[in-house]
Short mmCIF file of C-alpha atoms in Angstrom, two decimals:
data_model
loop_
_atom_site.label_atom_id
_atom_site.label_comp_id
_atom_site.label_asym_id
_atom_site.label_seq_id
_atom_site.Cartn_x
_atom_site.Cartn_y
_atom_site.Cartn_z
CA MET A 1 160.51 45.42 111.62
CA GLY A 2 160.15 41.46 110.80
CA PHE A 3 156.66 39.97 110.12
CA GLY A 4 156.12 38.79 113.70
CA ALA A 5 157.03 42.73 114.98
CA GLU A 6 153.84 43.76 112.83
CA PHE A 7 151.56 41.10 114.18
CA TYR A 8 152.61 41.74 117.65
CA LYS A 9 152.26 45.38 118.16
CA GLY A 10 148.87 44.87 117.18
CA ILE A 11 147.92 43.22 120.60
CA PHE A 12 149.08 45.22 123.35
CA LYS A 13 151.17 48.65 122.26
CA GLU A 14 148.91 49.70 119.07
CA ASN A 15 146.14 47.50 120.16
CA PRO A 16 143.99 49.21 118.25
CA SER A 17 140.79 49.73 120.76
CA PHE A 18 142.65 49.86 124.26
CA ARG A 19 145.65 52.28 122.98
CA LEU A 20 144.58 53.38 119.70
CA VAL A 21 140.92 54.10 120.45
CA LEU A 22 139.32 53.78 117.52
CA GLY A 23 136.54 51.91 116.01
CA ILE A 24 134.23 52.22 119.13
CA CYS A 25 131.24 52.08 117.88
CA PRO A 26 131.22 48.35 117.29
CA THR A 27 133.24 47.78 120.65
CA LEU A 28 130.50 48.81 122.12
CA ALA A 29 127.66 47.97 120.64
CA VAL A 30 128.20 44.59 120.21
CA THR A 31 129.23 43.56 123.29
CA THR A 32 126.64 42.61 125.35
CA SER A 33 127.95 39.01 125.11
CA VAL A 34 131.18 36.93 123.99
CA GLU A 35 129.73 35.50 121.46
CA ASN A 36 128.57 38.94 119.78
CA ALA A 37 132.00 40.08 120.43
CA ILE A 38 133.90 36.68 118.73
CA GLY A 39 131.45 37.14 115.31
CA MET A 40 132.16 40.73 114.99
CA GLY A 41 136.12 40.55 115.59
CA LEU A 42 136.81 37.59 113.06
CA ALA A 43 134.23 39.76 110.70
CA ALA A 44 136.40 42.82 111.24
CA THR A 45 139.30 40.78 111.26
CA PHE A 46 138.40 39.35 107.46
CA VAL A 47 137.75 42.90 106.18
CA LEU A 48 140.96 43.73 107.20
CA LEU A 49 142.65 41.55 105.86
CA GLY A 50 140.48 41.27 102.67
CA SER A 51 141.44 45.01 102.34
CA ASN A 52 144.60 45.59 102.98
CA ILE A 53 145.97 42.79 101.17
CA PHE A 54 144.70 43.91 97.93
CA ILE A 55 145.46 47.78 98.59
CA ALA A 56 149.37 46.23 99.53
CA LEU A 57 148.98 45.13 96.18
CA LEU A 58 147.37 47.94 94.25
CA ARG A 59 149.33 50.62 96.20
CA ASN A 60 151.17 51.76 93.02
CA PHE A 61 148.30 51.74 90.34
CA ILE A 62 146.14 53.59 92.41
CA PRO A 63 146.51 57.84 91.67
CA ASP A 64 147.05 59.44 95.18
CA LYS A 65 144.45 61.93 94.93
CA VAL A 66 141.06 59.05 94.50
CA ARG A 67 142.94 57.30 96.92
CA ILE A 68 140.24 57.42 99.67
CA PRO A 69 137.03 56.62 97.36
CA SER A 70 139.45 53.67 96.27
CA PHE A 71 140.08 52.66 99.58
CA ILE A 72 136.47 52.68 100.21
CA VAL A 73 135.69 50.89 97.77
CA ILE A 74 137.88 47.95 98.38
CA ILE A 75 137.07 47.78 101.99
CA SER A 76 132.98 48.01 101.31
CA THR A 77 133.36 45.32 98.74
CA PHE A 78 134.63 42.68 101.17
CA VAL A 79 131.98 44.15 103.83
CA THR A 80 129.47 42.80 101.16
CA ILE A 81 131.08 39.79 101.44
CA THR A 82 131.03 39.36 104.67
CA ASP A 83 127.24 40.43 104.97
CA LEU A 84 125.95 37.75 102.69
CA VAL A 85 128.23 35.24 103.44
CA MET A 86 127.47 35.64 107.15
CA ALA A 87 123.20 36.11 106.11
CA ALA A 88 123.42 32.64 104.60
CA TYR A 89 125.52 30.63 107.09
CA ALA A 90 124.67 32.11 110.58
CA PRO A 91 121.81 34.19 110.27
CA ASP A 92 121.34 34.26 114.54
CA LEU A 93 124.46 35.91 114.27
CA HIS A 94 123.62 38.45 111.72
CA ASN A 95 120.14 39.03 113.55
CA ALA A 96 122.14 39.86 116.46
CA LEU A 97 125.05 42.32 114.61
CA GLY A 98 122.72 43.86 112.78
CA ILE A 99 123.55 47.17 111.10
CA PHE A 100 126.65 47.30 112.35
CA ILE A 101 128.01 44.77 109.64
CA PRO A 102 127.39 46.81 107.08
CA LEU A 103 129.11 49.43 109.47
CA ILE A 104 132.18 48.39 109.38
CA VAL A 105 133.36 50.06 106.54
CA VAL A 106 133.21 53.17 108.35
CA ASN A 107 135.17 51.59 111.34
CA CYS A 108 138.12 53.77 111.09
CA ILE A 109 140.19 50.92 112.33
CA ILE A 110 140.29 49.34 108.81
CA MET A 111 140.07 53.19 106.91
CA GLY A 112 143.01 54.18 109.62
CA ARG A 113 145.48 50.44 108.75
CA ALA A 114 144.89 51.65 104.85
CA GLU A 115 145.52 54.81 104.61
CA ALA A 116 148.67 54.76 107.74
CA PHE A 117 150.47 51.13 106.39
CA ALA A 118 149.14 49.01 103.86
CA SER A 119 149.43 51.89 100.91
CA LYS A 120 152.91 52.07 102.01
CA SER A 121 154.08 48.42 102.82
CA SER A 122 154.88 45.18 101.22
CA THR A 123 152.14 42.60 100.64
CA GLY A 124 153.46 40.23 103.44
CA ALA A 125 154.20 43.03 105.81
CA SER A 126 150.41 43.93 105.39
CA ILE A 127 149.03 41.07 106.08
CA ALA A 128 151.06 40.28 109.08
CA ASP A 129 149.73 43.65 110.17
CA ALA A 130 146.19 42.94 109.18
CA PHE A 131 146.57 39.61 111.14
CA GLY A 132 148.21 41.79 114.91
CA MET A 133 144.93 44.09 114.56
CA GLY A 134 142.65 42.09 113.76
CA THR A 135 143.55 39.80 117.17
CA GLY A 136 143.97 42.79 118.88
CA PHE A 137 140.73 44.44 118.02
CA THR A 138 139.07 40.39 118.49
CA LEU A 139 140.79 40.64 121.93
CA ALA A 140 139.66 43.63 122.93
CA LEU A 141 136.17 42.66 121.91
CA ILE A 142 136.04 39.17 123.95
CA LEU A 143 137.88 41.52 126.74
CA ILE A 144 134.65 43.88 127.14
CA GLY A 145 132.41 41.22 126.32
CA SER A 146 133.48 38.97 128.92
CA SER A 147 133.51 41.34 131.20
CA ARG A 148 129.94 43.03 130.44
CA GLU A 149 128.47 39.49 129.93
CA LEU A 150 129.40 37.57 133.60
CA ILE A 151 128.88 40.90 135.93
CA GLY A 152 125.37 41.91 133.72
CA ASN A 153 124.10 38.11 133.30
CA GLY A 154 126.28 35.82 135.29
CA THR A 155 127.35 33.27 132.26
CA LEU A 156 130.08 33.22 130.06
CA LEU A 157 129.43 31.88 126.35
CA GLY A 158 126.30 31.62 127.40
CA PHE A 159 127.07 29.19 130.01
CA PRO A 160 126.59 29.77 134.50
CA ILE A 161 129.81 30.02 135.69
CA LEU A 162 128.59 32.13 139.10
CA PHE A 163 127.15 30.63 141.63
CA SER A 164 123.55 30.60 141.35
CA SER A 165 122.56 32.50 144.50
CA PHE A 166 124.89 35.35 142.18
CA LYS A 167 122.23 38.26 141.45
CA PRO A 168 123.31 39.75 137.66
CA ALA A 169 123.43 43.54 137.33
CA VAL A 170 121.42 43.89 133.98
CA ILE A 171 122.70 47.03 133.66
CA MET A 172 126.02 45.88 132.41
CA ILE A 173 124.91 44.73 129.29
CA LEU A 174 122.37 47.97 129.19
CA PRO A 175 123.93 50.35 127.03
CA PRO A 176 124.95 52.56 129.82
CA GLY A 177 126.96 49.06 131.02
CA ALA A 178 129.47 49.39 127.22
CA PHE A 179 130.14 52.83 128.78
CA LEU A 180 131.30 51.96 132.11
CA THR A 181 133.00 49.20 130.79
CA MET A 182 134.97 51.02 128.25
CA GLY A 183 135.80 53.71 130.12
CA LEU A 184 137.57 51.38 133.70
CA LEU A 185 139.38 49.28 130.94
CA LEU A 186 141.13 52.42 129.04
CA GLY A 187 141.68 53.56 132.73
CA LEU A 188 143.31 50.18 133.39
CA PHE A 189 145.66 49.99 130.31
CA ASN A 190 146.64 53.05 130.81
CA TYR A 191 147.99 52.72 134.26
CA ILE A 192 149.49 49.50 132.80
CA SER A 193 151.73 51.23 130.12
CA ARG A 194 152.71 53.81 132.69
CA LYS A 195 153.78 51.23 135.11
CA ARG A 196 155.74 50.25 132.53
CA SER A 197 157.48 52.83 131.47
CA SER A 198 157.95 54.29 134.43
CA MET B 1 101.22 63.14 112.78
CA GLU B 2 101.35 60.99 116.04
CA GLN B 3 103.50 58.48 113.99
CA LEU B 4 105.84 61.05 112.95
CA PHE B 5 106.16 62.74 116.24
CA ILE B 6 106.87 59.36 118.00
CA ILE B 7 109.30 58.77 115.43
CA PHE B 8 110.91 61.94 116.15
CA PHE B 9 110.94 61.88 119.92
CA SER B 10 111.94 58.30 119.94
CA VAL B 11 115.48 59.32 118.30
CA VAL B 12 116.10 62.60 119.35
CA VAL B 13 116.32 61.03 123.51
CA ILE B 14 114.77 57.61 123.57
CA ASN B 15 116.84 55.96 121.24
CA ASN B 16 119.32 58.92 121.13
CA PHE B 17 121.90 57.72 118.40
CA ILE B 18 124.59 57.67 120.74
CA LEU B 19 123.99 57.36 124.13
CA ALA B 20 121.73 54.09 123.30
CA LYS B 21 122.94 52.80 120.03
CA PHE B 22 126.27 53.34 119.38
CA LEU B 23 126.43 55.83 116.49
CA GLY B 24 128.91 58.26 115.85
CA LEU B 25 131.22 57.90 119.09
CA CYS B 26 134.61 58.84 117.45
CA PRO B 27 133.57 62.25 117.04
CA PHE B 28 131.43 62.18 120.21
CA PHE B 29 134.92 61.73 122.09
CA GLY B 30 136.66 63.81 120.00
CA VAL B 31 135.23 66.84 118.82
CA SER B 32 133.60 67.14 122.15
CA ARG B 33 136.54 68.91 124.19
CA GLU B 34 134.87 72.63 123.36
CA LEU B 35 131.57 73.49 122.98
CA LYS B 36 132.03 75.98 120.44
CA SER B 37 133.38 73.08 118.31
CA ALA B 38 130.92 70.50 119.46
CA THR B 39 128.07 73.21 118.19
CA SER B 40 129.57 73.04 114.64
CA MET B 41 130.18 69.71 114.52
CA GLY B 42 126.68 69.01 116.02
CA LEU B 43 125.33 71.44 113.06
CA ALA B 44 126.98 69.56 110.36
CA VAL B 45 126.02 66.56 111.34
CA ILE B 46 122.07 67.69 111.91
CA PHE B 47 123.14 69.16 107.92
CA VAL B 48 124.65 66.09 106.70
CA MET B 49 121.85 63.52 108.42
CA THR B 50 118.96 64.88 106.60
CA ILE B 51 120.18 65.44 103.03
CA ALA B 52 121.63 62.30 102.91
CA SER B 53 118.78 60.57 104.19
CA ILE B 54 116.49 61.64 101.94
CA VAL B 55 118.97 61.47 98.92
CA THR B 56 120.14 57.73 100.01
CA TRP B 57 116.08 56.59 99.80
CA PHE B 58 115.09 58.07 96.53
CA ILE B 59 118.51 56.37 95.49
CA ASN B 60 117.14 52.52 96.96
CA ARG B 61 113.74 53.40 95.60
CA TYR B 62 114.92 54.31 92.53
CA VAL B 63 118.15 53.02 91.41
CA LEU B 64 118.70 49.81 93.95
CA ILE B 65 115.36 48.57 94.12
CA ALA B 66 114.18 49.09 90.71
CA TYR B 67 117.28 47.07 89.25
CA GLN B 68 117.39 44.68 91.70
CA VAL B 69 120.78 45.28 92.75
CA GLU B 70 120.16 45.63 96.75
CA PHE B 71 122.95 44.01 97.34
CA LEU B 72 125.14 46.89 96.30
CA GLN B 73 123.32 48.97 99.33
CA THR B 74 126.56 49.33 100.98
CA ILE B 75 129.08 50.44 98.30
CA VAL B 76 126.47 52.90 96.69
CA PHE B 77 125.82 54.54 100.07
CA ILE B 78 128.71 55.53 101.16
CA LEU B 79 129.97 56.60 97.27
CA VAL B 80 126.77 58.48 97.84
CA ILE B 81 127.64 59.62 101.09
CA ALA B 82 130.65 60.35 100.25
CA ALA B 83 130.19 62.60 97.07
CA LEU B 84 127.61 64.66 98.82
CA VAL B 85 129.72 65.22 101.60
CA GLN B 86 132.11 66.94 98.74
CA LEU B 87 129.17 68.63 97.15
CA VAL B 88 127.95 70.65 100.35
CA GLU B 89 131.43 71.56 101.17
CA LEU B 90 131.67 73.30 97.62
CA PHE B 91 128.46 74.46 97.88
CA ILE B 92 128.66 76.59 101.35
CA ALA B 93 132.34 77.77 100.12
CA LYS B 94 130.56 79.24 96.82
CA THR B 95 127.42 80.46 98.69
CA SER B 96 127.78 81.04 102.46
CA PRO B 97 131.22 82.58 103.56
CA MET B 98 129.59 82.70 107.38
CA LEU B 99 128.63 78.49 107.26
CA GLN B 100 131.64 77.83 105.36
CA ARG B 101 133.87 79.29 108.41
CA VAL B 102 131.21 77.27 111.69
CA LEU B 103 131.08 73.82 110.03
CA GLY B 104 134.67 74.11 107.26
CA ILE B 105 136.75 71.61 109.24
CA TYR B 106 133.90 69.50 110.38
CA LEU B 107 132.42 68.45 106.91
CA PRO B 108 134.98 66.47 105.33
CA LEU B 109 135.14 63.99 108.91
CA ILE B 110 131.53 63.18 108.27
CA THR B 111 131.94 60.75 105.26
CA THR B 112 133.60 58.42 108.05
CA ASN B 113 130.68 59.16 110.46
CA CYS B 114 128.79 55.79 111.03
CA ALA B 115 126.19 57.85 112.13
CA VAL B 116 125.35 58.88 109.02
CA LEU B 117 125.45 56.01 107.48
CA GLY B 118 124.13 54.27 110.54
CA VAL B 119 121.00 56.56 110.15
CA CYS B 120 120.62 55.93 105.96
CA LEU B 121 120.43 51.99 106.59
CA LEU B 122 117.64 52.57 109.40
CA ASN B 123 115.73 54.28 107.34
CA ILE B 124 115.71 51.44 104.30
CA LYS B 125 115.54 48.58 107.43
CA ASP B 126 112.24 50.14 109.17
CA ASP B 127 110.73 50.45 106.01
CA TYR B 128 109.84 54.59 106.25
CA ASN B 129 108.28 56.60 104.25
CA LEU B 130 109.52 59.86 102.50
CA ILE B 131 108.09 61.97 105.15
CA GLU B 132 109.36 59.95 107.64
CA THR B 133 113.07 59.48 106.05
CA ILE B 134 113.40 62.55 106.60
CA ILE B 135 111.95 63.25 110.41
CA HIS B 136 114.21 60.41 111.61
CA GLY B 137 117.33 62.12 109.48
CA LEU B 138 116.97 65.27 110.91
CA GLY B 139 115.54 63.95 114.55
CA ALA B 140 119.26 61.45 114.58
CA GLY B 141 121.26 64.93 113.93
CA LEU B 142 119.04 66.70 116.88
CA GLY B 143 119.97 63.75 118.92
CA PHE B 144 123.56 63.52 117.73
CA THR B 145 124.30 67.80 118.86
CA LEU B 146 122.11 67.46 121.81
CA ALA B 147 124.51 64.73 123.39
CA ILE B 148 127.68 66.15 121.94
CA CYS B 149 126.68 69.74 122.95
CA ILE B 150 126.08 68.35 126.79
CA MET B 151 129.63 66.42 126.70
CA ALA B 152 131.34 69.55 125.32
CA GLY B 153 129.69 71.19 128.42
CA ILE B 154 130.95 68.56 131.19
CA ARG B 155 134.31 67.94 129.53
CA GLU B 156 134.84 72.00 129.24
CA ARG B 157 134.15 72.28 133.55
CA LEU B 158 136.48 68.89 134.11
CA SER B 159 139.30 70.78 132.64
CA VAL B 160 140.03 72.58 135.34
CA CYS B 161 139.61 69.44 137.92
CA ARG B 162 141.95 66.90 139.36
CA VAL B 163 141.70 63.83 137.72
CA PRO B 164 143.80 60.54 138.69
CA PRO B 165 146.36 60.64 135.68
CA SER B 166 145.63 57.22 134.17
CA MET B 167 142.07 58.17 134.12
CA GLN B 168 142.51 61.48 132.30
CA GLY B 169 141.22 61.88 127.97
CA PHE B 170 139.57 58.51 127.02
CA PRO B 171 138.90 56.66 130.39
CA LEU B 172 136.96 59.78 132.23
CA SER B 173 135.14 60.72 129.05
CA PHE B 174 134.07 56.76 128.88
CA VAL B 175 132.55 57.26 132.49
CA ILE B 176 130.74 60.50 131.95
CA GLY B 177 129.34 58.98 128.98
CA CYS B 178 127.98 56.13 131.06
CA LEU B 179 126.53 59.07 133.31
CA MET B 180 125.06 60.47 130.75
CA ALA B 181 123.68 57.12 129.26
CA LEU B 182 122.03 56.54 132.46
CA SER B 183 119.81 59.38 132.27
CA PHE B 184 119.14 59.11 129.07
CA PHE B 185 117.69 55.50 129.76
CA GLY B 186 114.82 57.36 132.26
CA PHE B 187 113.58 58.10 129.01
CA GLN B 188 112.89 54.56 128.02
CA GLY B 189 109.44 54.00 129.61
CA PHE B 190 107.72 57.73 127.31
CA PHE B 191 106.39 55.24 125.13
CA THR B 192 104.31 51.90 125.85
CA HIS B 193 103.52 49.72 122.81
#
């Protein structure tokens, strides 16, 4: 498989949020607005990229028995870097995302890619895979975030979009709205892929 | 005493870890197919959360703050939790075959459960003392168990119903999650402060 294919598979066919249903905690928690969604997506992509590169480079040196703890150390190093950089340069976003930044450590997407892909593949393929999965994750977050922000607040990226007599359904930016949006979007994705395969 | 009760009640129902804070969703959707396994998972989480809260509280106080290396929090906590889970697993296997049968396969899964790391980070963030930390950890575990058991009960009933093929499995579970979150939302006005 070429690098292009490794990249594209993360966007629809193996989209981490909608097809594999991994890393749902941040997907639901931070998507109250598009801005938070983009911030979370970029942070996770950076960690994924860093950990995939390092794990792919070290894959022949890490003994099989201690691979999981080693992966955790590599991943949490990158999470700490992200956490500190964000706190310094984007304090508002850092506040909005709260404990979900340190929690990227236990995001199943990153551990899953390390275990299933980076520990078995070349560095180049791992980079393509990380970019694909990261983009897929970011796009999924943006999709959920924009539907929630649009219906729940009537805005996109903070700009009012809908006509002024629109009464926002606040429930969409509260926790129940997250579950509902995710459930309906997952149903839609299932429907599309069933249609495609038949 | 009142403060402790508020912490406990608020973490069990008002700010339920799953339904209001979105922590620990993977096991919530993954292990809620039947009530029996959901209960075991819940027990394992209560157990690990309480112990992890206590241990990380001491580590934060006497290692991280004492040596001024708070920036290592994430790395240290996740490694401590991973080691702790292994230790608990070994201990249970040696001492209680009964618990081992109930919790067995669920313990290793807990290492990557974000609710456990989440509760430890929140304890530090909210500046709880040792007693509050224990109550918070225990309450978070109980809230998790409550939510996952309700979910499993509903899904057991639903397994015999006919649902649209595209909504089967995850999508329907999320919609149920929405309805549960909505009903738990009713507790929101409980304490006014």
